[in-house]
Amino acid sequence: MHRQLSFDQACERLRIPPQILRDAVKYSEVPCRKQGGEPIFDAAELDAWGSRRILALQLKELTPEHTASTRKDSPTLTEDILLPLLLRPEFIDIDFRAKTRKSVMRDLVDKAESLELLYDPVDLLEQIEQRENVSSTALPGGIALLHPHHPDPYLIAEPFMLLGRTNRPVWFGAEDDAPTDIFCLICCGENIRHLHVLARLCMMIRDTEVLKQVREAQTADEIAEIIYAAERDVLMRLR
């Protein structure tokens, strides 16, 4: 049985102001049940809703929440470096060969398994498919941020992010109906860090030239450095 959370615990888990969650409850946007007149949240369902919400936020809405979340993790904004801890050059495939939506998911999990990053590749693939069936993680601009439906630390040997760049874009269900050519698989295993990483990546995608630079890069090492630099750029702008 999943952990049940109070309203205050849910706000802390998602790192959002109470009014935002209160409005989501009022308009039945977030899954919950009432107990004694107060909303109670299933942690796994809340996690899934939180990830969908972050991917849907516009930059103007995302910036203050990302800034507040960053401050919670580090007293000095520029010190809250996440991506070098998750993405290494050997986790980057500049010639990703997947040709269909299904093979993208399968090939990313296979890559993670070959790198000995997984305890349960079958369950992870099911979790990723469940998440994509709810709504696509593809964003306008040609990138998808795949992740498990429910973050589970027991699926992975360590937190990681994979990146695959295709030569031939794949239709992956982006809101603008454009195909996708950059695929990231993010497995953090712990919700607060997971949502923070998603927010950080969305800030980079919407506020820097990282996608253009990743497409132009010649090597995995170059892509890694581009992504690290884009993260530093975002953190500097939060000052």
Short mmCIF file of C-alpha atoms in Angstrom, two decimals:
data_model
loop_
_atom_site.label_atom_id
_atom_site.label_comp_id
_atom_site.label_asym_id
_atom_site.label_seq_id
_atom_site.Cartn_x
_atom_site.Cartn_y
_atom_site.Cartn_z
CA MET A 1 0.00 0.00 0.00
CA HIS A 2 1.32 3.45 -0.90
CA ARG A 3 2.03 6.08 1.71
CA GLN A 4 -0.82 8.49 2.46
CA LEU A 5 -0.02 12.19 2.81
CA SER A 6 -1.75 15.11 4.49
CA PHE A 7 -2.19 18.43 2.69
CA ASP A 8 0.90 19.96 4.31
CA GLN A 9 2.97 16.84 3.58
CA ALA A 10 1.86 16.93 -0.06
CA CYS A 11 2.92 20.58 -0.40
CA GLU A 12 6.31 19.75 1.07
CA ARG A 13 6.74 16.71 -1.16
CA LEU A 14 5.92 18.68 -4.31
CA ARG A 15 7.59 21.88 -3.10
CA ILE A 16 4.69 24.06 -4.16
CA PRO A 17 2.81 26.86 -2.33
CA PRO A 18 -0.34 25.70 -0.50
CA GLN A 19 -2.63 27.83 -2.68
CA ILE A 20 -1.55 26.00 -5.83
CA LEU A 21 -2.38 22.61 -4.34
CA ARG A 22 -5.58 23.99 -2.78
CA ASP A 23 -6.75 25.16 -6.22
CA ALA A 24 -5.81 21.80 -7.78
CA VAL A 25 -7.95 20.03 -5.17
CA LYS A 26 -10.82 22.48 -5.66
CA TYR A 27 -10.92 21.90 -9.42
CA SER A 28 -10.30 18.12 -9.14
CA GLU A 29 -6.99 18.39 -10.99
CA VAL A 30 -5.00 16.31 -8.49
CA PRO A 31 -6.04 12.82 -7.31
CA CYS A 32 -7.04 12.77 -3.64
CA ARG A 33 -9.78 11.61 -1.27
CA LYS A 34 -11.44 13.37 1.64
CA GLN A 35 -11.04 12.25 5.24
CA GLY A 36 -12.77 14.30 7.91
CA GLY A 37 -13.27 17.04 5.34
CA GLU A 38 -9.52 17.25 4.61
CA PRO A 39 -7.80 16.00 1.42
CA ILE A 40 -5.57 12.94 1.70
CA PHE A 41 -3.10 12.13 -1.09
CA ASP A 42 -1.62 8.86 -2.26
CA ALA A 43 2.14 9.50 -2.53
CA ALA A 44 2.61 7.57 -5.77
CA GLU A 45 -0.36 9.25 -7.47
CA LEU A 46 0.84 12.64 -6.23
CA ASP A 47 4.31 12.00 -7.66
CA ALA A 48 2.84 11.21 -11.07
CA TRP A 49 0.66 14.32 -11.02
CA GLY A 50 3.63 16.44 -9.95
CA SER A 51 5.74 15.34 -12.92
CA ARG A 52 2.91 15.99 -15.40
CA ARG A 53 2.37 19.42 -13.90
CA ILE A 54 6.04 20.44 -14.21
CA LEU A 55 6.25 19.43 -17.87
CA ALA A 56 3.13 21.50 -18.62
CA LEU A 57 4.27 24.71 -16.90
CA GLN A 58 5.31 27.70 -18.95
CA LEU A 59 8.65 29.35 -18.17
CA LYS A 60 7.01 32.28 -16.34
CA GLU A 61 5.17 29.85 -14.02
CA LEU A 62 8.09 27.44 -13.62
CA THR A 63 10.78 29.97 -12.72
CA PRO A 64 9.61 30.99 -9.22
CA GLU A 65 8.91 27.40 -8.19
CA HIS A 66 12.25 26.17 -9.51
CA THR A 67 14.02 29.02 -7.72
CA ALA A 68 12.31 28.21 -4.41
CA SER A 69 13.08 24.49 -4.79
CA THR A 70 16.72 25.27 -5.56
CA ARG A 71 17.02 27.40 -2.44
CA LYS A 72 15.74 24.49 -0.35
CA ASP A 73 18.52 22.26 -1.66
CA SER A 74 21.36 24.74 -1.43
CA PRO A 75 21.81 28.07 0.41
CA THR A 76 23.90 29.25 -2.55
CA LEU A 77 21.96 28.89 -5.79
CA THR A 78 25.02 28.33 -7.96
CA GLU A 79 26.03 25.32 -5.87
CA ASP A 80 22.92 23.26 -6.63
CA ILE A 81 24.53 21.32 -9.47
CA LEU A 82 22.52 18.22 -10.43
CA LEU A 83 23.31 16.99 -13.91
CA PRO A 84 27.01 16.05 -13.63
CA LEU A 85 25.86 13.65 -10.88
CA LEU A 86 23.40 11.96 -13.25
CA LEU A 87 24.73 12.24 -16.79
CA ARG A 88 28.16 10.98 -17.80
CA PRO A 89 29.54 10.87 -21.36
CA GLU A 90 29.17 7.09 -21.47
CA PHE A 91 25.44 7.57 -20.80
CA ILE A 92 25.07 9.50 -24.08
CA ASP A 93 24.33 7.86 -27.45
CA ILE A 94 24.86 10.28 -30.33
CA ASP A 95 23.65 7.67 -32.84
CA PHE A 96 20.49 6.41 -31.15
CA ARG A 97 18.84 4.00 -33.60
CA ALA A 98 15.29 3.69 -32.23
CA LYS A 99 12.67 4.25 -34.94
CA THR A 100 9.36 3.96 -33.08
CA ARG A 101 7.83 5.21 -29.85
CA LYS A 102 7.93 1.71 -28.38
CA SER A 103 11.51 1.02 -29.41
CA VAL A 104 12.66 4.33 -27.90
CA MET A 105 11.48 3.17 -24.48
CA ARG A 106 12.82 -0.34 -24.89
CA ASP A 107 16.23 0.74 -26.23
CA LEU A 108 16.78 3.28 -23.45
CA VAL A 109 16.06 0.62 -20.82
CA ASP A 110 18.36 -1.82 -22.64
CA LYS A 111 21.10 0.83 -22.61
CA ALA A 112 20.64 1.36 -18.87
CA GLU A 113 20.77 -2.38 -18.27
CA SER A 114 23.97 -2.74 -20.33
CA LEU A 115 25.54 -0.04 -18.14
CA GLU A 116 24.54 -2.07 -15.03
CA LEU A 117 22.36 0.76 -13.74
CA LEU A 118 19.23 -1.32 -13.14
CA TYR A 119 17.97 -3.92 -10.69
CA ASP A 120 14.70 -4.57 -12.50
CA PRO A 121 14.66 -3.59 -16.21
CA VAL A 122 11.30 -5.27 -16.87
CA ASP A 123 9.54 -3.29 -14.14
CA LEU A 124 11.26 -0.06 -15.20
CA LEU A 125 10.07 -0.49 -18.79
CA GLU A 126 6.52 -1.07 -17.55
CA GLN A 127 6.73 2.06 -15.40
CA ILE A 128 7.96 4.15 -18.34
CA GLU A 129 5.21 2.81 -20.61
CA GLN A 130 2.60 3.57 -17.95
CA ARG A 131 3.85 7.14 -17.71
CA GLU A 132 3.77 7.66 -21.48
CA ASN A 133 0.27 6.19 -21.68
CA VAL A 134 -0.99 8.87 -19.28
CA SER A 135 0.50 11.71 -21.35
CA SER A 136 3.57 12.04 -23.51
CA THR A 137 6.77 13.37 -21.95
CA ALA A 138 7.73 14.87 -25.35
CA LEU A 139 8.00 18.66 -25.26
CA PRO A 140 7.84 21.22 -28.05
CA GLY A 141 11.34 21.67 -29.43
CA GLY A 142 12.04 18.00 -30.12
CA ILE A 143 13.01 16.56 -26.72
CA ALA A 144 11.32 13.98 -24.50
CA LEU A 145 12.02 13.60 -20.76
CA LEU A 146 11.07 9.99 -20.10
CA HIS A 147 10.79 8.79 -16.50
CA PRO A 148 9.00 6.09 -14.48
CA HIS A 149 5.35 6.61 -13.60
CA HIS A 150 6.20 6.20 -9.90
CA PRO A 151 9.83 6.91 -8.86
CA ASP A 152 11.12 3.79 -7.11
CA PRO A 153 14.64 3.60 -5.61
CA TYR A 154 14.53 -0.20 -5.75
CA LEU A 155 14.46 -0.29 -9.56
CA ILE A 156 17.88 1.30 -10.05
CA ALA A 157 21.42 0.79 -8.80
CA GLU A 158 22.10 4.54 -8.76
CA PRO A 159 20.41 7.74 -9.95
CA PHE A 160 21.14 8.41 -13.62
CA MET A 161 20.11 10.14 -16.81
CA LEU A 162 20.61 8.74 -20.30
CA LEU A 163 20.49 10.77 -23.50
CA GLY A 164 19.91 9.45 -26.99
CA ARG A 165 20.12 11.62 -30.12
CA THR A 166 18.54 10.22 -33.27
CA ASN A 167 19.43 11.03 -36.85
CA ARG A 168 15.83 10.42 -37.87
CA PRO A 169 13.21 12.02 -35.57
CA VAL A 170 10.47 9.83 -34.08
CA TRP A 171 6.87 10.86 -33.49
CA PHE A 172 6.50 10.70 -29.70
CA GLY A 173 3.29 12.61 -29.04
CA ALA A 174 4.54 16.15 -28.42
CA GLU A 175 1.87 18.79 -27.92
CA ASP A 176 2.92 20.62 -31.10
CA ASP A 177 2.69 17.30 -33.01
CA ALA A 178 6.32 17.68 -34.15
CA PRO A 179 8.67 14.69 -34.06
CA THR A 180 11.31 14.20 -31.38
CA ASP A 181 15.03 13.59 -31.89
CA ILE A 182 16.48 13.95 -28.36
CA PHE A 183 15.40 11.46 -25.72
CA CYS A 184 16.36 11.57 -22.05
CA LEU A 185 15.61 8.83 -19.54
CA ILE A 186 15.66 10.23 -15.99
CA CYS A 187 15.72 7.81 -13.06
CA CYS A 188 16.33 9.46 -9.71
CA GLY A 189 14.50 7.00 -7.47
CA GLU A 190 13.40 9.68 -5.01
CA ASN A 191 10.55 12.08 -5.64
CA ILE A 192 11.89 15.44 -4.47
CA ARG A 193 15.11 15.11 -6.42
CA HIS A 194 13.18 13.65 -9.38
CA LEU A 195 10.82 16.61 -9.62
CA HIS A 196 13.67 19.05 -9.07
CA VAL A 197 15.64 17.49 -11.93
CA LEU A 198 12.61 17.69 -14.23
CA ALA A 199 12.14 21.37 -13.35
CA ARG A 200 15.84 22.08 -13.92
CA LEU A 201 15.79 20.43 -17.35
CA CYS A 202 12.65 22.32 -18.36
CA MET A 203 14.31 25.59 -17.34
CA MET A 204 17.35 24.72 -19.46
CA ILE A 205 15.24 23.75 -22.47
CA ARG A 206 13.13 26.90 -22.34
CA ASP A 207 15.78 29.42 -21.28
CA THR A 208 19.00 28.40 -23.09
CA GLU A 209 20.22 27.20 -26.50
CA VAL A 210 20.96 23.72 -25.15
CA LEU A 211 18.87 21.78 -27.71
CA LYS A 212 20.43 23.54 -30.69
CA GLN A 213 23.90 22.97 -29.27
CA VAL A 214 23.25 19.29 -28.50
CA ARG A 215 22.13 18.76 -32.10
CA GLU A 216 25.30 20.40 -33.42
CA ALA A 217 27.71 18.54 -31.11
CA GLN A 218 30.07 15.94 -32.57
CA THR A 219 30.83 13.78 -29.53
CA ALA A 220 29.25 12.52 -26.33
CA ASP A 221 31.85 14.40 -24.29
CA GLU A 222 30.89 17.62 -26.05
CA ILE A 223 27.19 17.03 -25.33
CA ALA A 224 27.91 16.41 -21.67
CA GLU A 225 29.83 19.69 -21.39
CA ILE A 226 27.05 21.57 -23.23
CA ILE A 227 24.46 20.28 -20.76
CA TYR A 228 26.62 21.05 -17.73
CA ALA A 229 27.19 24.59 -19.05
CA ALA A 230 23.46 25.10 -19.69
CA GLU A 231 22.70 24.10 -16.11
CA ARG A 232 25.28 26.56 -14.77
CA ASP A 233 23.76 29.25 -16.99
CA VAL A 234 20.29 28.63 -15.55
CA LEU A 235 21.61 28.76 -11.98
CA MET A 236 23.42 32.03 -12.65
CA ARG A 237 20.16 33.56 -13.90
CA LEU A 238 18.43 32.67 -10.64
CA ARG A 239 20.54 35.13 -8.64
#
